Each structure stands twice: as structure tokens, then as C-alpha cells.
Short mmCIF file of C-alpha atoms in Angstrom, two decimals:
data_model
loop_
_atom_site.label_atom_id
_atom_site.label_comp_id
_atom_site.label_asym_id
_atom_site.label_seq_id
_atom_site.Cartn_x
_atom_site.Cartn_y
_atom_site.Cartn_z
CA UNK A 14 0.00 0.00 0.00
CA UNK A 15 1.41 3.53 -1.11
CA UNK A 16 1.39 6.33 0.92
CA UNK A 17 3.18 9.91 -0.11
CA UNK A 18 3.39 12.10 2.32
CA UNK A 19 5.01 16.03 2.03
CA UNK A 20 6.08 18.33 4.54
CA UNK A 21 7.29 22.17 4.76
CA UNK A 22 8.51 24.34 7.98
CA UNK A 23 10.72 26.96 9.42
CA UNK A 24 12.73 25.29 11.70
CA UNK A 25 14.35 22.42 10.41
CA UNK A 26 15.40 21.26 13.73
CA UNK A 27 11.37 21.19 15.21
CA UNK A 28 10.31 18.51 12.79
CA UNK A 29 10.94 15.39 14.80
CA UNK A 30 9.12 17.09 17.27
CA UNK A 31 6.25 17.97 14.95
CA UNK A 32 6.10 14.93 13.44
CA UNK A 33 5.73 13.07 16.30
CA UNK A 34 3.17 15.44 17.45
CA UNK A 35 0.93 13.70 14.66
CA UNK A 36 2.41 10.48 14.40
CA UNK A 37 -0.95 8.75 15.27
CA UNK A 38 -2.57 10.32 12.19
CA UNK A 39 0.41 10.43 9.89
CA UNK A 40 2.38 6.98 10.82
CA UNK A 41 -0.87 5.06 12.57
CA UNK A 42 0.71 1.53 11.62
CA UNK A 43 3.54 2.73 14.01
CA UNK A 44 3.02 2.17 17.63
CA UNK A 45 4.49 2.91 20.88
CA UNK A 46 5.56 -0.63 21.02
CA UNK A 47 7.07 -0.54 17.58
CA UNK A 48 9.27 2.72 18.87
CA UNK A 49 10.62 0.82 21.63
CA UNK A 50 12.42 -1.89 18.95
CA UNK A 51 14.30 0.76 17.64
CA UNK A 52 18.28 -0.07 18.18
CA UNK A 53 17.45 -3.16 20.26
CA UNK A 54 18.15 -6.31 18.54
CA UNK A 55 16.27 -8.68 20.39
CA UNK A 56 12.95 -6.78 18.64
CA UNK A 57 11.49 -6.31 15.92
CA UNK A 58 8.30 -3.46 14.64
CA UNK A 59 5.36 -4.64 13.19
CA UNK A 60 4.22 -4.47 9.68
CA UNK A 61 5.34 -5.95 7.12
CA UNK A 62 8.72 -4.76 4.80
CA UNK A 63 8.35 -2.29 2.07
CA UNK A 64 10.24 -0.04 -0.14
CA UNK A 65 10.76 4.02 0.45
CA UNK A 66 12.13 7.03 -1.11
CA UNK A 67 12.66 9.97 0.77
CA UNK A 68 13.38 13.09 -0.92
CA UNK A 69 14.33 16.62 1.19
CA UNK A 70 16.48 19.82 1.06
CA UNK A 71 19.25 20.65 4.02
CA UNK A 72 21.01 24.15 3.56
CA UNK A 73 19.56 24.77 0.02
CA UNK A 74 21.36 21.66 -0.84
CA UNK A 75 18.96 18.37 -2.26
CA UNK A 76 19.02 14.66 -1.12
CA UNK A 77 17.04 11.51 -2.35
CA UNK A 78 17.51 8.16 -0.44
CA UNK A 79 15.95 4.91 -0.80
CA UNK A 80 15.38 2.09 1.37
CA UNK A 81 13.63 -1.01 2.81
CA UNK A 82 11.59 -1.06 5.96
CA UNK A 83 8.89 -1.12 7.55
CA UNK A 84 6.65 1.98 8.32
CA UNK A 85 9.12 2.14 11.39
CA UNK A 86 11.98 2.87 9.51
CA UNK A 87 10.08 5.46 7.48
CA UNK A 88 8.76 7.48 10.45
CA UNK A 89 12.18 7.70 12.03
CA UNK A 90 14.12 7.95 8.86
CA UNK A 91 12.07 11.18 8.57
CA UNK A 92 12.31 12.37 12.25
CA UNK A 93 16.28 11.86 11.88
CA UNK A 94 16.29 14.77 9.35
CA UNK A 95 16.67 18.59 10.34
CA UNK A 96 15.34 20.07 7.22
CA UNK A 97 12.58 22.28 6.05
CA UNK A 98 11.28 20.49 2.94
CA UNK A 99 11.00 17.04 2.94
CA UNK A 100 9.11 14.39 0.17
CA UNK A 101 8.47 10.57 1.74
CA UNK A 102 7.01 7.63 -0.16
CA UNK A 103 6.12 4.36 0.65
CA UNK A 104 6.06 1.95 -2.12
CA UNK A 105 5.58 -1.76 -2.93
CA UNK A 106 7.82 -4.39 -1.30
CA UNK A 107 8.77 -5.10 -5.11
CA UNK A 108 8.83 -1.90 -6.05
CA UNK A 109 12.23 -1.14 -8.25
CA UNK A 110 12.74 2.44 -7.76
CA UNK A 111 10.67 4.87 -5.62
CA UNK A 112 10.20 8.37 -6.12
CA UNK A 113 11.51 11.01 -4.95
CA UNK A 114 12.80 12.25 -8.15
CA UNK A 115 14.88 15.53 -8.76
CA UNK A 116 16.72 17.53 -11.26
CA UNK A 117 18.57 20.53 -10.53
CA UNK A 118 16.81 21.79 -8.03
CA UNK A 119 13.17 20.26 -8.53
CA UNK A 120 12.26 17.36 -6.77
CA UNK A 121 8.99 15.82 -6.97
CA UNK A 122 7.13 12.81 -5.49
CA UNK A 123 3.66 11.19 -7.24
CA UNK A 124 1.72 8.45 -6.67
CA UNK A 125 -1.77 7.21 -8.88
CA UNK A 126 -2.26 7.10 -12.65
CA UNK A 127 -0.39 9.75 -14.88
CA UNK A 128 -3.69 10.69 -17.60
CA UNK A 129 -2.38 11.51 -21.12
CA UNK A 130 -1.85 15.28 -21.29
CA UNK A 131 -3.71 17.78 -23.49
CA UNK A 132 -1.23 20.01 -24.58
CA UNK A 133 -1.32 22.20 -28.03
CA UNK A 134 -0.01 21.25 -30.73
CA UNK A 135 3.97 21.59 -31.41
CA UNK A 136 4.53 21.27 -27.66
CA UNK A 137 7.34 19.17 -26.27
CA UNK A 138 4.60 17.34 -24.80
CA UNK A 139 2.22 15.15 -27.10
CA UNK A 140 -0.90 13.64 -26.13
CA UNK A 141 0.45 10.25 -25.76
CA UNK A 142 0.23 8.33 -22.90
CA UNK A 143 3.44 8.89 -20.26
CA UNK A 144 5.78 5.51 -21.12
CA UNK A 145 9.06 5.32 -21.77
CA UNK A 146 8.83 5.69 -25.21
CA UNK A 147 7.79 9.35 -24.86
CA UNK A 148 11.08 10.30 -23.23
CA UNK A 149 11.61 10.31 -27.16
CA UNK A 150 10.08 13.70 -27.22
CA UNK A 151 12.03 15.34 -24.33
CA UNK A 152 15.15 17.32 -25.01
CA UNK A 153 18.48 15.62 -25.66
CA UNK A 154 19.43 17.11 -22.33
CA UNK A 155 16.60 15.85 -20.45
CA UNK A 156 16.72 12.14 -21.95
CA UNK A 157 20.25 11.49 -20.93
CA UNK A 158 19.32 12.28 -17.77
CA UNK A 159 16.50 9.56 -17.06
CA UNK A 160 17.22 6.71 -15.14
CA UNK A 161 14.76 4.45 -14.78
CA UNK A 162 11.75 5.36 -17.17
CA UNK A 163 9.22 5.06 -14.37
CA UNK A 164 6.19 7.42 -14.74
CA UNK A 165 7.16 9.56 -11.98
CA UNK A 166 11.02 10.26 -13.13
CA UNK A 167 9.07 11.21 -16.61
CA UNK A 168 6.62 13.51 -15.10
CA UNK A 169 9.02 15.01 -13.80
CA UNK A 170 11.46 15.64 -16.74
CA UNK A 171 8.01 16.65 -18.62
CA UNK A 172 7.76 18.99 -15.76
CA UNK A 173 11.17 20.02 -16.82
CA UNK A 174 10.21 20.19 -20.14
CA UNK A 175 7.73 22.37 -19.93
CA UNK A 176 9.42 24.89 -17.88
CA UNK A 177 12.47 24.67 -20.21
CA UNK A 178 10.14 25.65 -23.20
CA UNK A 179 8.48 29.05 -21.53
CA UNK A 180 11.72 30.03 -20.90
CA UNK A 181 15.59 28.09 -20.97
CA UNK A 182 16.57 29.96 -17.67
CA UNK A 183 13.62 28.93 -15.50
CA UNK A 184 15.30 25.50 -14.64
CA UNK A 185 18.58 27.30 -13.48
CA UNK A 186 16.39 29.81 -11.81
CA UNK A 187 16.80 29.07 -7.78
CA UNK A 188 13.64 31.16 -7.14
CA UNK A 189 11.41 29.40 -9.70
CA UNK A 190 8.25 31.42 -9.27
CA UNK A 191 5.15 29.57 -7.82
CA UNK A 192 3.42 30.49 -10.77
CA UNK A 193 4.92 29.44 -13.28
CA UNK A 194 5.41 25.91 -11.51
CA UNK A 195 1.66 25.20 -10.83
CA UNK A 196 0.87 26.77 -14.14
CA UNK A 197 3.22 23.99 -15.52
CA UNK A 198 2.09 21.67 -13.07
CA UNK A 199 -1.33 21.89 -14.27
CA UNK A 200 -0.45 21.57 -18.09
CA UNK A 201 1.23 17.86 -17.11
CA UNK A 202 -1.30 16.80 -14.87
CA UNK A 203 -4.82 16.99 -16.57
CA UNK A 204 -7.57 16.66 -15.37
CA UNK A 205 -8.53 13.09 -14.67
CA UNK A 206 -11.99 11.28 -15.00
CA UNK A 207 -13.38 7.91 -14.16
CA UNK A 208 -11.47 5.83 -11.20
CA UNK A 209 -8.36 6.93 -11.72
CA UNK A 210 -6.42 8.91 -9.39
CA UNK A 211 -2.99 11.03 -8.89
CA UNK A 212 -1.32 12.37 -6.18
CA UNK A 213 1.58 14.96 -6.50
CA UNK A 214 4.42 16.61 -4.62
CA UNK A 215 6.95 19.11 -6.51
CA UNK A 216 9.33 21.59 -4.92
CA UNK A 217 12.39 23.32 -4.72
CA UNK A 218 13.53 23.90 -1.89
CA UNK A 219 11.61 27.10 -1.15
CA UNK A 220 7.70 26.58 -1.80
CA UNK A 221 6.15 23.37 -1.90
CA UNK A 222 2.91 22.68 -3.94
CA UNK A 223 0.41 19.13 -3.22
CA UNK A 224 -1.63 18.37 -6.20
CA UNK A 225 -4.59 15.84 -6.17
CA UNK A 226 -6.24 14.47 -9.25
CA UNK A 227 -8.97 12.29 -9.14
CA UNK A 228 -10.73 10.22 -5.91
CA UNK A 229 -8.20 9.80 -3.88
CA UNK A 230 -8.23 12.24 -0.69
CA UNK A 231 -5.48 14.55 0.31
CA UNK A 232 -5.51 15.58 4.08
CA UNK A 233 -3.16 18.59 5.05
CA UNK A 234 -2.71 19.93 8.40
CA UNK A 235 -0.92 23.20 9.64
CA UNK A 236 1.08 23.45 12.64
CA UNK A 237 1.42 27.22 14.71
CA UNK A 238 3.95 26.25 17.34
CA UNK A 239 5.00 23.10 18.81
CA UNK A 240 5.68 21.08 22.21
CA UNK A 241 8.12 19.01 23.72
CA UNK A 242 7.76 17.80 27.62
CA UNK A 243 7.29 21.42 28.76
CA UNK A 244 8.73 23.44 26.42
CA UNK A 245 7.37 25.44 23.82
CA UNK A 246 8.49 26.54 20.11
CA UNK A 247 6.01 29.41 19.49
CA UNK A 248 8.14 30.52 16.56
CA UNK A 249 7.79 27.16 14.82
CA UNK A 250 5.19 26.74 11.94
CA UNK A 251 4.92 23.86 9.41
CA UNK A 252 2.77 21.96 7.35
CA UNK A 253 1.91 18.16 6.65
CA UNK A 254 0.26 16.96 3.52
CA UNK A 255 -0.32 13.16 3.37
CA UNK A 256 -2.20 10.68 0.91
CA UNK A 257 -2.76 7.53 1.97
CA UNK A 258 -5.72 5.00 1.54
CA UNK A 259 -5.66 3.47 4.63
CA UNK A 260 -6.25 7.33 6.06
CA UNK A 261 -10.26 7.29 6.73
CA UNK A 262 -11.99 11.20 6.35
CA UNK A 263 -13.42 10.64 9.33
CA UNK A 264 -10.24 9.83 11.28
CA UNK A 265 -8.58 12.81 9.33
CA UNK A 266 -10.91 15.48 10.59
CA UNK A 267 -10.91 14.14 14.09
CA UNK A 268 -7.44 14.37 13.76
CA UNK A 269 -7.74 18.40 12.50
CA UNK A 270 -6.74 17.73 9.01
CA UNK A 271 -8.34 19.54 5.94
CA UNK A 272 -9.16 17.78 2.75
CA UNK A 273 -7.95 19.28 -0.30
CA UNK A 274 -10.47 19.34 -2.76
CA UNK A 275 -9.82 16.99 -6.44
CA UNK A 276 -8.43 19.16 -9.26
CA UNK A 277 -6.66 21.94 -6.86
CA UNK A 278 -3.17 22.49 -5.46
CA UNK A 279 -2.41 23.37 -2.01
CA UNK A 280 0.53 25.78 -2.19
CA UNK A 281 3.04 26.52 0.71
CA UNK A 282 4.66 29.60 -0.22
CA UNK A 283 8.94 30.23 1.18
CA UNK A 284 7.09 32.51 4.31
CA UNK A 285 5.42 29.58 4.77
CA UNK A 286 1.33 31.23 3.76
CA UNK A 287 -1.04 28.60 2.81
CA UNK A 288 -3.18 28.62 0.02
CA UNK A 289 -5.44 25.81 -1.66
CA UNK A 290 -6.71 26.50 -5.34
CA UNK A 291 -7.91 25.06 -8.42
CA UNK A 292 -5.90 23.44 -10.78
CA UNK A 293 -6.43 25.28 -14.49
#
């Protein structure tokens, strides 16, 4: 079972502490139990062994890891990081690769069904379906730098695309407007119909936008100050933005999470404002 899950803050150093704060909402698979196997040998967490790909920015510098674990491992490989942007995905136990994915200074995270895009004519990107055999219409630049040919490393060299054909210098631009990403954004991701369903994450380094497509929910939850024991980080604020199907509405809103509507974008700008709005 996927889950993709996208965070953004102030203080890279309070997001253990916020992320513990909701790890009953965000990580419910892991249990108090489960934190008490952590560096002892003679236990072991619960759950069963999948893969992860954990994507996030420390200093204005950008890191992807993968791994195997169990949701354990992904909650405290998360915690472990003092950073204010930060992508995490659980994949299949089989899974070969799993996003994050990044280029330059872009990374982006997706889970669902990529739709064929509806692009005008002449543009870089055709209405074919996203396969490997459309990397064939990227740039020479951007082909030699796939990897795998998965749908999400494609996205987001079509992101990449895109962005490189409005204008050459917005993927060397470190202050990318918002803009122009979710008006890209929304050009690669079309709108979806039937059962089908996408979830995605892009940023770089500064803003962060969530995108949903389709049925499947995105909850999002911001955070004004934190506490640990008895202290208090009033200066602290951060956001979490998770999809994951095993995430009832019900135990969402209990929780305080908001839902963000199919076919919008929830956008988390550097001074960390919040914003949810329709994808064009």
C-alpha cells in the first residue's frame, strides 16, 4: 500500500518534534511498542517490509535516499532529518525504484495514474500516454538524464520540459516562481476522470505545492507552534500533507486535518502562507 506524504517548515530542527506530534494520524501503523524496537536487537516493529524514497532539502542543498523497511523505519528515517522540505514515499515491497525524483533543483514525489496530457499542438509534450517511449520527445538534455523510465522520473522531466520551453533559464532559476510551476504543473497533470487517481508533490527547496487528481483524498494539516515535555516553540510553523488510503476522512478530521479538494493544489509559499486553489 502507497502512501506519499510532504512536509514544509521553518525550523528544520522542530520537525521530529512535529512529526511526532501527529504520528498517530500520519504513521498510525507505528506504535508505541514498535518505537521501543528501535536499536534493540532482540525486537522487531510490526508491519510488514516495504520499499521508500525519501526526498528533502538541508542548507539549500537536495538529497534523495531509498530504502527497505517497515513503516518504522520510514517514520524515524524522517524524524532523523533537520530540514525544512522534505518528500516521503512508501512503495511496494517489489517496487524497483521509488520516487523522490529531482533535477537541478526540482524534486517531486507522485503516486496514482499519470492521464495523457492535453497540450497544443507543437509542444514538447504530445498527447500520448506517459511511457518510456515518450522520453523520445524530451530534449536531448533531459533524456540522458533519465534513469529508470518510471512514470514519476518522466513527469518530472516533462515537468522540466515544460518549464524549459516558456523560458531556458527557469530551470537554473533558484527562485522558480510559484506560478509558473503550478501553471506547468497543471499543463502535465490533466484533469482526470473515471477511477483513476494522482497524487503529487513538486518543490524546490523554497515553496512546496500538493496536487490531487482524481478520488483519492489529500488531508493537510498546519502546525502554529510546537511542544516538547514542557517546552514550547512558538516561533515554529509547518505543514503536513499526506495521501494515503488506509487514512479514513473521518479519522482525518478528528485528527484536524483539511481535505484538499480533487483538481486543486495546495501551495506553501517560502514565508510559509497557505493557500489551496484550483488546478487550471
Amino acid at each position: 500500500m502507497t502512501r506519499l506524504l510532504a512536509y514544509r517548515g521553518n525550523e528544520p530542527e522542530r520537525l521530529r518534534i512535529a512529526l511526532s506530534s501527529l504520528r498517530a494520524t500520519l504513521f498510525p501503523d507505528v506504535s508505541d511498542e514498535d518505537l521501543l524496537t528501535e536499536g534493540n536487537a532482540d525486537k522487531q516493529p510490526s508491519g510488514p517490509k516495504t520499499r521508500w524514497g525519501l526526498g528533502y532539502y538541508i542548507g539549500g542543498e537536495l538529497y534523495v535516499q531509498r530504502f527497505a523497511g517497515m513503516s518504522l523505519h520510514g517514520f524515524t528515517g524522517l524524524c532523523a532529518l533537520r530540514s525544512d522540505v522534505a518528500l516521503l514515499q512508501r512503495g511496494d515491497a517489489d517496487a524497483h525504484n521509488v520516487p523522490s525524483y529531482c533535477y537541478g533543483r526540482l524534486l517531486l514525489s507522485m503516486q496514482g495514474t499519470v492521464p495523457a496530457p492535453s497540450l497544443p499542438p507543437g509542444s514538447l509534450s504530445t498527447v500520448a500516454p506517459l511511457v518510456p517511449e515518450t522520453s523520445l520527445e524530451l530534449p536531448a538534455f533531459l533524456r540522458r538524464n533519465l534513469r529508470d523510465g518510471s512514470a514519476g522520473e518522466l513527469l518530472l522531466h516533462r515537468f522540466c520540459a515544460r518549464l524549459y520551453e516558456a523560458d531556458p533559464e527557469y530551470l537554473k532559476d533558484p527562485r522558480l516562481p510559484v506560478e509558473v510551476a503550478l501553471a506547468v504543473l497543471s499543463a502535465v497533470v490533466p484533469t482526470i476522470r473515471g477511477a483513476d487517481q494522482l497524487q503529487v508533490a513538486v518543490s524546490n527547496g523554497d515553496w512546496l505545492i500538493v496536487a490531487r487528481r482524481g478520488s483519492q483524498p489529500i488531508f493537510y494539516r498546519a502546525l502554529n507552534g510546537v511542544t516538547e515535555v514542557e517546552q514550547r516553540f512558538e516561533n515554529y510553523r509547518g505543514l503536513f500533507a499526506i495521501a494515503d488510503p488506509l487514512l479514513s476522512p473521518d479519522a482525518a478530521r478528528a485528527a484536524g486535518l483539511t481535505e484538499l479538494p480533487s483538481d486543486h493544489a495546495l501551495v506553501v509559499l517560502p514565508d510559509l502562507a497557505v493557500r489551496a486553489q484550483p488546478l487550471t
